[in-house]
CSV table of C-alpha atoms in Angstrom, one decimal:
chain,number,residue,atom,x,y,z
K,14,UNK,CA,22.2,-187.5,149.8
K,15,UNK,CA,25.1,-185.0,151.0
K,16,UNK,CA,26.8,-185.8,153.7
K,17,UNK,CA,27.7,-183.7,156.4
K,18,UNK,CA,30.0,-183.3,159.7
K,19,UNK,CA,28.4,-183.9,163.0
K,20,UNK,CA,26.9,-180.9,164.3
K,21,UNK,CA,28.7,-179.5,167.2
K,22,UNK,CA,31.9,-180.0,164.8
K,23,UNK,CA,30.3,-177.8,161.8
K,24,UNK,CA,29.1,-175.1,164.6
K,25,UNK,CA,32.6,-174.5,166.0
K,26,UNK,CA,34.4,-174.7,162.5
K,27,UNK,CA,31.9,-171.5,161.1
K,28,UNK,CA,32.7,-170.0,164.1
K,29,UNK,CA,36.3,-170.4,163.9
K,30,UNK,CA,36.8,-170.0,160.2
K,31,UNK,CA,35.8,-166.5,160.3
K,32,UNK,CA,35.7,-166.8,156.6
K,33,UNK,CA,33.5,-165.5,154.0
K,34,UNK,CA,32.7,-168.2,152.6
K,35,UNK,CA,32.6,-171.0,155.2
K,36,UNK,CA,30.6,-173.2,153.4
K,37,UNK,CA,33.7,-173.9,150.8
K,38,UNK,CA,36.0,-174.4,153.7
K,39,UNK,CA,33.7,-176.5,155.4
K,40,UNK,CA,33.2,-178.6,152.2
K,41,UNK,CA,36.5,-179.3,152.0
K,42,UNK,CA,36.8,-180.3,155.9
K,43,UNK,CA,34.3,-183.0,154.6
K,44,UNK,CA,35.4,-184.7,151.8
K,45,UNK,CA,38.7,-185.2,153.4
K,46,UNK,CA,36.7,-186.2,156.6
K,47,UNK,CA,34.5,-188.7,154.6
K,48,UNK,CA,37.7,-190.0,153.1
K,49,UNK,CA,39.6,-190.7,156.0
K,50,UNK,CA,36.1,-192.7,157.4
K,51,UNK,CA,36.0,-194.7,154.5
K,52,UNK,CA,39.6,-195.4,153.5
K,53,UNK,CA,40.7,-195.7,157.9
K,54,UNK,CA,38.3,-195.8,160.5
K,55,UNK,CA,35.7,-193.6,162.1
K,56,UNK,CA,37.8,-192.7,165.1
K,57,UNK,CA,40.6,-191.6,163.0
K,58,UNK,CA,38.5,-189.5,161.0
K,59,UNK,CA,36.7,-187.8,164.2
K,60,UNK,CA,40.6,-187.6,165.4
K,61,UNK,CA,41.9,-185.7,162.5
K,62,UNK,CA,39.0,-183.3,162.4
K,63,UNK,CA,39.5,-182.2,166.5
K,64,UNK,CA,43.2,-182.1,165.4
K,65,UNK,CA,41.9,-179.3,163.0
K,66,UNK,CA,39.5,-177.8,165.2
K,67,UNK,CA,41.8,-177.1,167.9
K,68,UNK,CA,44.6,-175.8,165.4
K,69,UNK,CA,42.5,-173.4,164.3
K,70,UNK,CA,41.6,-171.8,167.4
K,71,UNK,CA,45.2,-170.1,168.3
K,72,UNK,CA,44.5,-168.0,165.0
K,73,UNK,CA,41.0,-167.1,165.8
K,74,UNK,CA,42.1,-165.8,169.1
K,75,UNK,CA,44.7,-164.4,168.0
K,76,UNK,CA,42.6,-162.3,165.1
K,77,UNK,CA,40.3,-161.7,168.1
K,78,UNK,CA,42.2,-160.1,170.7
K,79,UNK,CA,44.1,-158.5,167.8
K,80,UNK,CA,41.4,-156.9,166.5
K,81,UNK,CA,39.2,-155.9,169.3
K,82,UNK,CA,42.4,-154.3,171.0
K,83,UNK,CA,42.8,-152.0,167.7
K,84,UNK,CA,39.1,-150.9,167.3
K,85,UNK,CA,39.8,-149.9,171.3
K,86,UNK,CA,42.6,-147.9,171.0
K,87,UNK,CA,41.1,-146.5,168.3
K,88,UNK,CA,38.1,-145.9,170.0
K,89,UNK,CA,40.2,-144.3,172.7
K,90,UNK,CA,42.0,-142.3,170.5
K,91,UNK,CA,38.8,-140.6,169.4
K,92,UNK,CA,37.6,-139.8,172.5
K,93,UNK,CA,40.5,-138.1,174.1
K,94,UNK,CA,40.9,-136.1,170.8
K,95,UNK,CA,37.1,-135.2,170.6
K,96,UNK,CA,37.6,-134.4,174.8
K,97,UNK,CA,40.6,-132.2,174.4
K,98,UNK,CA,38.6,-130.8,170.9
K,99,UNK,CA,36.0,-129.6,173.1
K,100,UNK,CA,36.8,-129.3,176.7
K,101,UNK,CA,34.1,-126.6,178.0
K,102,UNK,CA,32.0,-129.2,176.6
K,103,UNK,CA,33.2,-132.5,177.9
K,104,UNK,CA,34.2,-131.0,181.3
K,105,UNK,CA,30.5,-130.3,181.7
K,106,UNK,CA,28.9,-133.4,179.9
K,107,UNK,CA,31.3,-135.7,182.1
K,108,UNK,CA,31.2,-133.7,185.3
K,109,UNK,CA,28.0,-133.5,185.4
K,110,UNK,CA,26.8,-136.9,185.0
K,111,UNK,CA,30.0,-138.2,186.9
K,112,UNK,CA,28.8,-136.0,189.8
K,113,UNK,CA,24.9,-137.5,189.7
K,114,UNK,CA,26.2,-141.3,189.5
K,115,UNK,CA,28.5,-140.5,192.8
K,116,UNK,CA,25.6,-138.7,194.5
K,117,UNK,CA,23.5,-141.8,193.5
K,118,UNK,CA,26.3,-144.4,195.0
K,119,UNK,CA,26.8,-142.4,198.3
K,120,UNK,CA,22.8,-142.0,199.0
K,121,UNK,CA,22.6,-145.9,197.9
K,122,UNK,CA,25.2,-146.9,200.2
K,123,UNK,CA,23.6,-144.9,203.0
K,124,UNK,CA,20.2,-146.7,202.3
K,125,UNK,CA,21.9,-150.1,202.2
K,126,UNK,CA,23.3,-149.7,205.6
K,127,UNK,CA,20.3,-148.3,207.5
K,128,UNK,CA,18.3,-151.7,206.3
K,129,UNK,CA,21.2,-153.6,207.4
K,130,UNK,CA,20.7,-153.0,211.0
K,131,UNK,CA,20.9,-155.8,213.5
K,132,UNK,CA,21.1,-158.3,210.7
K,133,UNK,CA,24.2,-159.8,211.3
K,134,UNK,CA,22.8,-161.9,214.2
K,135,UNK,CA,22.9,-165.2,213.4
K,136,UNK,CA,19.4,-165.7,214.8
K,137,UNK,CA,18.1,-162.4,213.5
K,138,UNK,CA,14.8,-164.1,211.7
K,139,UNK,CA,13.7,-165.9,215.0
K,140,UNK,CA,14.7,-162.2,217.4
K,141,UNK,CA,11.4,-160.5,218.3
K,142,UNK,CA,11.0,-157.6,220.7
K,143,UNK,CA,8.1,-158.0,223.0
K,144,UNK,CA,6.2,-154.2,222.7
K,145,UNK,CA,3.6,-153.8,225.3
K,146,UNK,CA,0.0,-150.8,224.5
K,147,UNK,CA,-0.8,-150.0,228.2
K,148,UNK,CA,-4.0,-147.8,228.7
K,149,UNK,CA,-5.4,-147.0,232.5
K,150,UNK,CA,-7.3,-143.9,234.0
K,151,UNK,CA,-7.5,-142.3,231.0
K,152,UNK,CA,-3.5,-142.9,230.1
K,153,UNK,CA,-2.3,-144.5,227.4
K,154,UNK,CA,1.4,-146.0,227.0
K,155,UNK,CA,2.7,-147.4,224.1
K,156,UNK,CA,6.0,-148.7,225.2
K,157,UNK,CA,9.2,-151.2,224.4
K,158,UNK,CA,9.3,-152.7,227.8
K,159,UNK,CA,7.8,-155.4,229.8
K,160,UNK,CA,7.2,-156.5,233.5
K,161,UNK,CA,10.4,-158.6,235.0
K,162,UNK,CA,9.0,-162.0,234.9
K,163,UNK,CA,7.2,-161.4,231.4
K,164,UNK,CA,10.5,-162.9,229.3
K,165,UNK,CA,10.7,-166.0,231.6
K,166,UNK,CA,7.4,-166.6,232.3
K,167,UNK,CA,6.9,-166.6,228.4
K,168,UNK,CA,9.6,-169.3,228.2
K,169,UNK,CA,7.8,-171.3,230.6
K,170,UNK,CA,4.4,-171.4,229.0
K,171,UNK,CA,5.0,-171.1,225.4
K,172,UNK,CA,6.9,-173.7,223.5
K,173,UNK,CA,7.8,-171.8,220.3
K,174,UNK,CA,9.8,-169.3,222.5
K,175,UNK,CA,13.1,-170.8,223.2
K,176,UNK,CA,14.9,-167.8,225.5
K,177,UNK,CA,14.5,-164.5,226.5
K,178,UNK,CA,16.6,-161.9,227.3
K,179,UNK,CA,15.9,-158.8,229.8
K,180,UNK,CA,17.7,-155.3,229.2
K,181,UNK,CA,17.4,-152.9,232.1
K,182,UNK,CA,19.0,-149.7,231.5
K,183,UNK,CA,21.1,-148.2,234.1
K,184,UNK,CA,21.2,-144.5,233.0
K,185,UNK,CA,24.2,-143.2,234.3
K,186,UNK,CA,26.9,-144.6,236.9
K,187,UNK,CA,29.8,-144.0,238.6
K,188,UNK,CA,32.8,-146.5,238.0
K,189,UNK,CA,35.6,-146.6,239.6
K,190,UNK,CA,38.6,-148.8,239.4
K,191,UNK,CA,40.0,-147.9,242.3
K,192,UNK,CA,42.4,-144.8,240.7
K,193,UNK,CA,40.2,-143.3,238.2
K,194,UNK,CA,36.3,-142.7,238.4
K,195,UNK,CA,34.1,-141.9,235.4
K,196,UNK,CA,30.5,-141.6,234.8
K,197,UNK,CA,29.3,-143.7,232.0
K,198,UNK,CA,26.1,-144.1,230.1
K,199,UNK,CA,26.4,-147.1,227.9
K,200,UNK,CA,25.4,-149.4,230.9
K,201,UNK,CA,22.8,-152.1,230.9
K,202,UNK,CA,22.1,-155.0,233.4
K,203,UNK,CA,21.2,-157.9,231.0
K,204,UNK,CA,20.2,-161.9,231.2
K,205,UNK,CA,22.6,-164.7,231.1
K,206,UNK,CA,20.8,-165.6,227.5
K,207,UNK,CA,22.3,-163.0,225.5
K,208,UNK,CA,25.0,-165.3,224.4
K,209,UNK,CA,22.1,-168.0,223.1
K,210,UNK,CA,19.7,-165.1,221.4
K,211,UNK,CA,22.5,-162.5,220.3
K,212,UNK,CA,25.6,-163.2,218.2
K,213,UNK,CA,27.6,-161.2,220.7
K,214,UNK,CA,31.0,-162.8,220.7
K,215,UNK,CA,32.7,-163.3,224.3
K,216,UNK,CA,36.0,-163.0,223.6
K,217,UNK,CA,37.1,-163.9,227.0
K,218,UNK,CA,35.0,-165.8,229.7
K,219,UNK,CA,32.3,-168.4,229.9
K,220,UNK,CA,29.1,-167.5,228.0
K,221,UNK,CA,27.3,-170.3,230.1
K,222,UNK,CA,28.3,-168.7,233.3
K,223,UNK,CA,29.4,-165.1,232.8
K,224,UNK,CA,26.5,-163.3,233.4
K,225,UNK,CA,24.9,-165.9,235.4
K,226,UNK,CA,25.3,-165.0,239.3
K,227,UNK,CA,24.8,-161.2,241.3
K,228,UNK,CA,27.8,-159.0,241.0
K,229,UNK,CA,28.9,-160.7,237.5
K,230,UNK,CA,30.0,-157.5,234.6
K,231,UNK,CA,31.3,-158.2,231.2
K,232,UNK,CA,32.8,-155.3,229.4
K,233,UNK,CA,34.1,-154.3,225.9
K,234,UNK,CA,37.4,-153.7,225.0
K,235,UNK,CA,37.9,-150.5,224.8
K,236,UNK,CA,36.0,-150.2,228.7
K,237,UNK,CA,38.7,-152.9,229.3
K,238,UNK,CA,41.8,-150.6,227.7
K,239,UNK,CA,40.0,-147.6,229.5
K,240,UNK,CA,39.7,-149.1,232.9
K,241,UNK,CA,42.7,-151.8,233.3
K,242,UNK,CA,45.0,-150.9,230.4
K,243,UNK,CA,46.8,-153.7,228.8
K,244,UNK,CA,46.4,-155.7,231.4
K,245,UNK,CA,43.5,-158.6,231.6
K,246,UNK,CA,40.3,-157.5,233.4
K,247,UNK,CA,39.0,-160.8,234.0
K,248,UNK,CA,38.7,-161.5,237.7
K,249,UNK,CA,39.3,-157.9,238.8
K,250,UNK,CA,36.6,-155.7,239.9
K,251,UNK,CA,34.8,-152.6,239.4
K,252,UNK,CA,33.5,-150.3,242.1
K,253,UNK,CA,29.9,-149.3,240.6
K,254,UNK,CA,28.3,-145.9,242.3
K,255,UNK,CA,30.5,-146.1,245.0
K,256,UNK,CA,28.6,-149.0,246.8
K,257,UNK,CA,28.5,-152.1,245.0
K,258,UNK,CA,31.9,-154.5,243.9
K,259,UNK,CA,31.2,-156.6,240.5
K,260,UNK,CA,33.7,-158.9,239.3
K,261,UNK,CA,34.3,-159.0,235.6
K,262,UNK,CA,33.9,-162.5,234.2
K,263,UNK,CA,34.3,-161.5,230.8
K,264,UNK,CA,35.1,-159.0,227.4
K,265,UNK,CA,32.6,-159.1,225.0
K,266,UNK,CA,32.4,-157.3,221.5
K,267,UNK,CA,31.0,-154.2,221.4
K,268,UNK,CA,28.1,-154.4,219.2
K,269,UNK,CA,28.3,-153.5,215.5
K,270,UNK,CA,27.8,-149.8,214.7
K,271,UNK,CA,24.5,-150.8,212.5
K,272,UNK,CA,22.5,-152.4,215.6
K,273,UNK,CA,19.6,-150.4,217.0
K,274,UNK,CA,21.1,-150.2,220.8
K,275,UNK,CA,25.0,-150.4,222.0
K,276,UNK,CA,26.8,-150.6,225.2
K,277,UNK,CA,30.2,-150.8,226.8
K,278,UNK,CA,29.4,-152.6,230.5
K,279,UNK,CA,26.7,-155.7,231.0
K,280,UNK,CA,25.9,-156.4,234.4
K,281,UNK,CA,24.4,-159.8,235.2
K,282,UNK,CA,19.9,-159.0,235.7
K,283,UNK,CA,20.4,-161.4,238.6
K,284,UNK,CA,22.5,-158.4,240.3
K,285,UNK,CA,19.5,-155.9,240.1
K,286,UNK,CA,16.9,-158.9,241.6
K,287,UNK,CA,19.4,-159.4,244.6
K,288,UNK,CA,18.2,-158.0,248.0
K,289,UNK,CA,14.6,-157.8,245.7
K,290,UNK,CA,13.3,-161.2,245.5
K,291,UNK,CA,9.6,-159.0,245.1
K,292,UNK,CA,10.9,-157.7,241.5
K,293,UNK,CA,10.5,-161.3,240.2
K,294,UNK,CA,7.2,-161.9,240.7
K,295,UNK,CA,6.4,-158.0,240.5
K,296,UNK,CA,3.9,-157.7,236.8
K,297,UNK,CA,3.5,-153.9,237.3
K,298,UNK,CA,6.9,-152.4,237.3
K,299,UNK,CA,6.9,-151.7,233.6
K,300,UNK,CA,10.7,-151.2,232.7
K,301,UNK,CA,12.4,-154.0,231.0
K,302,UNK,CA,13.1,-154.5,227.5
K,303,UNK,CA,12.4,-158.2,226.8
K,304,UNK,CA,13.9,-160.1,223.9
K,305,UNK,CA,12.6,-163.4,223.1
K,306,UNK,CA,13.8,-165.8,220.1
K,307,UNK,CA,11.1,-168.3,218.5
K,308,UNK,CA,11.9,-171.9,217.1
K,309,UNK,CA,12.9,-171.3,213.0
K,310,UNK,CA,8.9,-172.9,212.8
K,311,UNK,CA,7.2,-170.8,215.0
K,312,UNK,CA,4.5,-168.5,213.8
K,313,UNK,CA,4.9,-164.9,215.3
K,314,UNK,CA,1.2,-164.4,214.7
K,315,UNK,CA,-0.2,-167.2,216.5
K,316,UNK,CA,2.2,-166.6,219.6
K,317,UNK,CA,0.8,-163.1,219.4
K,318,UNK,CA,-2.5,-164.0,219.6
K,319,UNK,CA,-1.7,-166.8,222.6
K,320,UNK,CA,-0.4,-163.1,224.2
K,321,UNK,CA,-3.8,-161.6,224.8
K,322,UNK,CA,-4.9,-164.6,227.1
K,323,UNK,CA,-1.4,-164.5,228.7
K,324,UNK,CA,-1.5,-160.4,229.0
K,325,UNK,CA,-5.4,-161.3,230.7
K,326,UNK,CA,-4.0,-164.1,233.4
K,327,UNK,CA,-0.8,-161.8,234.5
K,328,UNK,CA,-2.1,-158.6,234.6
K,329,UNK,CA,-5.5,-157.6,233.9
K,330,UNK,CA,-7.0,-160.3,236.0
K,331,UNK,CA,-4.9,-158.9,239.0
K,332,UNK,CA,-6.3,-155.4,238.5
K,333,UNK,CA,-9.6,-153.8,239.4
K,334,UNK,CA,-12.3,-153.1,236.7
K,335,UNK,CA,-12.3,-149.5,237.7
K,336,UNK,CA,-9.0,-148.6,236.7
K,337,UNK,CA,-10.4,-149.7,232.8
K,338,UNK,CA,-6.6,-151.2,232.3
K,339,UNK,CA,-6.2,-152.3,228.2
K,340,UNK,CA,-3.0,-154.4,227.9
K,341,UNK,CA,-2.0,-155.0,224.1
K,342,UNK,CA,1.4,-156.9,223.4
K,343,UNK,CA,3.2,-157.5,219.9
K,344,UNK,CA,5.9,-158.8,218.2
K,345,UNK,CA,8.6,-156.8,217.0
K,346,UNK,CA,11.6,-157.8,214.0
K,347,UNK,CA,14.2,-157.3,215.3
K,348,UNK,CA,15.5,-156.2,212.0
K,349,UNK,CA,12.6,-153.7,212.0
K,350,UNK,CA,13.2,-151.6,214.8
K,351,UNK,CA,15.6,-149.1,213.9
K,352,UNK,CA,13.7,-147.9,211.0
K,353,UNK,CA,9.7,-149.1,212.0
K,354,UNK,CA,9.8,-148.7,216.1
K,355,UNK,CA,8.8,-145.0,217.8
K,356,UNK,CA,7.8,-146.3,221.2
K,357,UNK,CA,8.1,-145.1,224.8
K,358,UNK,CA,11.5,-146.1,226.5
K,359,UNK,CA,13.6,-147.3,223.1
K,360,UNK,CA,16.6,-148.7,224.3
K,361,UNK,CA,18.5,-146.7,221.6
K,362,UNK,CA,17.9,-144.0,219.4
K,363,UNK,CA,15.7,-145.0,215.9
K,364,UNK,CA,15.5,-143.8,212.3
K,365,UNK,CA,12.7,-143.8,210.5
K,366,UNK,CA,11.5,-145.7,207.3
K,367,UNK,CA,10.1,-142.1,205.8
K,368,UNK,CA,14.3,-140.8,205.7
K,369,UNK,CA,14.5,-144.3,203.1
K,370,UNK,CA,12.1,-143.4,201.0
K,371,UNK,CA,12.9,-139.3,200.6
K,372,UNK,CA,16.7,-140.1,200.4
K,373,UNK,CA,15.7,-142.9,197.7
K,374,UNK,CA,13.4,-140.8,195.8
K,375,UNK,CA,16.3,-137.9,196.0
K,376,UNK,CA,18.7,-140.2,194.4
K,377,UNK,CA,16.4,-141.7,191.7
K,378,UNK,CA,15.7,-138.1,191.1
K,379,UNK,CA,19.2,-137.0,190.6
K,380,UNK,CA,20.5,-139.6,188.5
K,381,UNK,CA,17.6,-138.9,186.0
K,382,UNK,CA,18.6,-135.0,186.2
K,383,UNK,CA,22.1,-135.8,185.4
K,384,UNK,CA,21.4,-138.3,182.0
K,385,UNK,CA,18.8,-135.9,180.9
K,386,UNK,CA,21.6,-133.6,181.1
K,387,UNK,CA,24.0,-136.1,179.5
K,388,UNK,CA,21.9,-137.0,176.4
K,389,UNK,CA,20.5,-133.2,175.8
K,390,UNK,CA,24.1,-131.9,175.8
K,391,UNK,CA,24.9,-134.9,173.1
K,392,UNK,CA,22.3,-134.7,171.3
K,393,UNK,CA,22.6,-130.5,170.9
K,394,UNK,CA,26.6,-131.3,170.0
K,395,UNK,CA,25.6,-134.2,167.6
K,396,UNK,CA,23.4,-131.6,165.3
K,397,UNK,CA,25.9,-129.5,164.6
C-alpha cells in the first residue's frame, strides 16, 4: 500500500509548488518524510515537513505578487493605448456609462436618506403617532392630532404605552430678549417626556426637570448664539409676544435634518395649561399632536383595537346621537410618516412614498440605458 502525507500537508504543498508536475515533487517530500519517521521519530518528521512548507511560501508569494503585478501593468498598458488609439470612441463608451453609474449613485443616495427619516431615535421601533378620523354633521376630518388629555389619559389606562408626548404648535411669535425682537416660526410647546420618548440630546439642563413647570423654554444653539451670543442662556429669559417671561432651563439639539418635524424653541405644555385648568380635562379641542412610545413587547394592533372602546368612553359617549360623531384612531411609525402620512395639521411638511418609487424606477432605468450603451458600442468596435 503507498503511503502518503497527511492531507492538509499534501493540499498546501500542490498549492505551493506551483509545478507541473507536483506529483513528482510531492513524491519526493514523501519518501524523505517516511524516512525521517522511520529512521527518527514522528514529530521530527511532521517538523521537517512544516519546516518545508513554510520555506516554500516566501517564493510562491513572491511568483504571485510578481506575476499578477505584470499581467496588470500590462493590462494597463493596453488600455490606455487602445483609449488614446481611439478616443472619440472611449470618451463616449466611458462618459457615457460613467455618467449613468453617477446618476444611479446620486438618485440612490437620495432614496436612502428619505427612508432614513426619524430613525436615529433610539426608541424609534416603540414611537407611534396617535392619528385621529373625526366625522360629525356631515364633516369628515382625518387629522394628526388629538384632545389634550388623550396622551396622558392613554398612559394611565393602558399598560403597553409607557409615555406620551404632546406637541402644540405655536405658529408664529414675537421674541424678544430685551434688545432685539424677532418673529419666529419653529416654536412648539411640548411635554416634559420628550427626553424619555425622543433621543433629543439636552446638552445643558436637567431632562427630568427642564420642561417640567409653566414658563420653562429650552432652545437650540443656534436660537442660543442668535438670542444671547456667546454667552450661556440658561437661567435668562425670553420675553414671548410681548406678555409672557420664560426662563430657559436648557439647550437642546436641534433635530437632525432627516426627521419629519424641527424646531428651534420648546416651551414647557404645562405653560399653555396655566391660567386653563379646563384644557386638561377638555376631549373636544382637537389640536395636539400626541406621541406615545409602547413597551419593545407591545402589540400596536391590539392597543389599536383597545382604542375604539377608549375613543367610545372619552368622546362619543359625551356627545349626542344627532350629531352622528365617528371617532377612528390609529397608530402611526414613526419612521413612516414622512413618506406614508397626508393628514390634516402635519406638524411638518411630508414626502411621499410615490417620489421613491419614480426616482427608483428612473435610476434602474438609467443605468440599464447606459450598459446597453456600453456593451452595443463594444460589441460594434469588437467586429471590426
Amino acid at each position: 500500500m503507498k503511503r502518503v502525507l497527511p492531507g492538509t500537508e499534501r493540499r498546501l504543498l500542490r498549492i505551493l509548488l506551483n509545478h507541473r508536475h507536483p506529483e513528482t515533487v510531492i513524491g519526493d517530500f514523501e519518501e524523505h518524510y517516511f524516512e525521517l519517521n522511520e529512521d527518527k521519530s514522528f514529530f521530527t518528521a511532521r517538523l521537517w515537513l512544516w519546516g518545508q512548507i513554510i520555506m516554500t511560501m516566501p517564493s510562491f508569494f513572491n511568483n504571485l505578487f510578481y506575476w499578477s503585478t505584470a499581467m496588470f501593468r500590462n493590462y494597463l498598458k493596453l488600455t490606455f493605448r487602445n483609449i488614446l488609439k481611439h478616443r472619440g470612441f472611449s470618451f463616449i463608451n466611458i462618459i457615457g456609462l460613467a455618467i449613468g453609474m453617477a446618476c444611479c449613485i446620486l438618485i440612490t443616495g437620495y432614496i436612502s436618506y428619505e427612508m432614513s427619516f426619524d430613525k436615529y431615535h433610539e426608541n424609534a421601533n416603540e414611537i407611534y403617532r396617535v392619528a385621529t378620523f373625526i366625522s360629525f354633521s356631515g364633516r369628515d376630518i382625518d387629522g394628526a392630532t388629538n384632545p389634550v388629555p388623550f396622551g396622558p389619559q392613554l398612559v394611565e389606562e393602558f399598560p403597553d404605552v409607557l409615555e406620551s408626548v404632546r406637541f402644540f404648535d405655536a405658529g408664529k411669535v414675537v421674541i424678544s430678549n430685551g434688545k432685539d425682537t424677532f418673529t419666529e416660526t419653529g416654536a412648539y410647546y411640548a411635554d416634559n417626556s420628550i427626553f424619555k420618548v425622543f433621543s433629543f440630546e439636552l446638552l445643558k439642563g436637567d431632562p427630568e426637570t427642564a420642561l417640567l413647570t409653566p414658563a420653562t423654554m429650552v432652545i437650540t444653539p443656534e436660537a442660543a448664539r442668535k438670542y444671547f451670543g456667546e454667552e450661556d442662556p440658561v437661567g435668562k429669559t425670553l420675553k414671548v409676544n410681548n406678555n409672557l417671561d420664560i426662563s430657559i432651563t436648557g439647550i437642546i439639539e436641534k433635530p437632525r435634518a432627516n426627521s419629519h418635524f424641527t424646531f428651534d424653541f420648546l416651551t414647557s405644555y404645562e405653560t399653555r395649561l396655566a391660567g386653563f385648568p379646563s384644557r386638561r380635562e377638555n376631549w373636544f379641542n382637537w389640536n395636539s399632536q400626541t406621541y406615545i412610545m409602547l413597551d419593545r413587547e407591545a402589540d400596536p394592533k391590539d392597543v389599536e383595537s383597545k382604542l375604539v372602546d377608549f375613543n367610545k368612553k372619552h368622546i362619543r359617549d359625551k356627545i349626542p346621537n344627532s350629531m352622528n360623531l365617528v371617532v377612528r384612531s390609529h397608530l402611526q411609525p414613526i419612521t413612516s410618516i414622512h413618506l406614508h402620512s397626508k393628514l390634516e395639521r402635519e406638524i411638518g411638511v411630508n414626502s411621499d412614498i410615490r417620489y421613491i418609487y419614480a426616482f427608483g424606477a428612473i435610476a434602474v432605468f438609467i443605468l440599464l440605458i447606459a450598459c446597453f450603451n456600453f456593451m452595443n458600442l463594444s460589441t460594434a468596435r469588437s467586429a471590426k
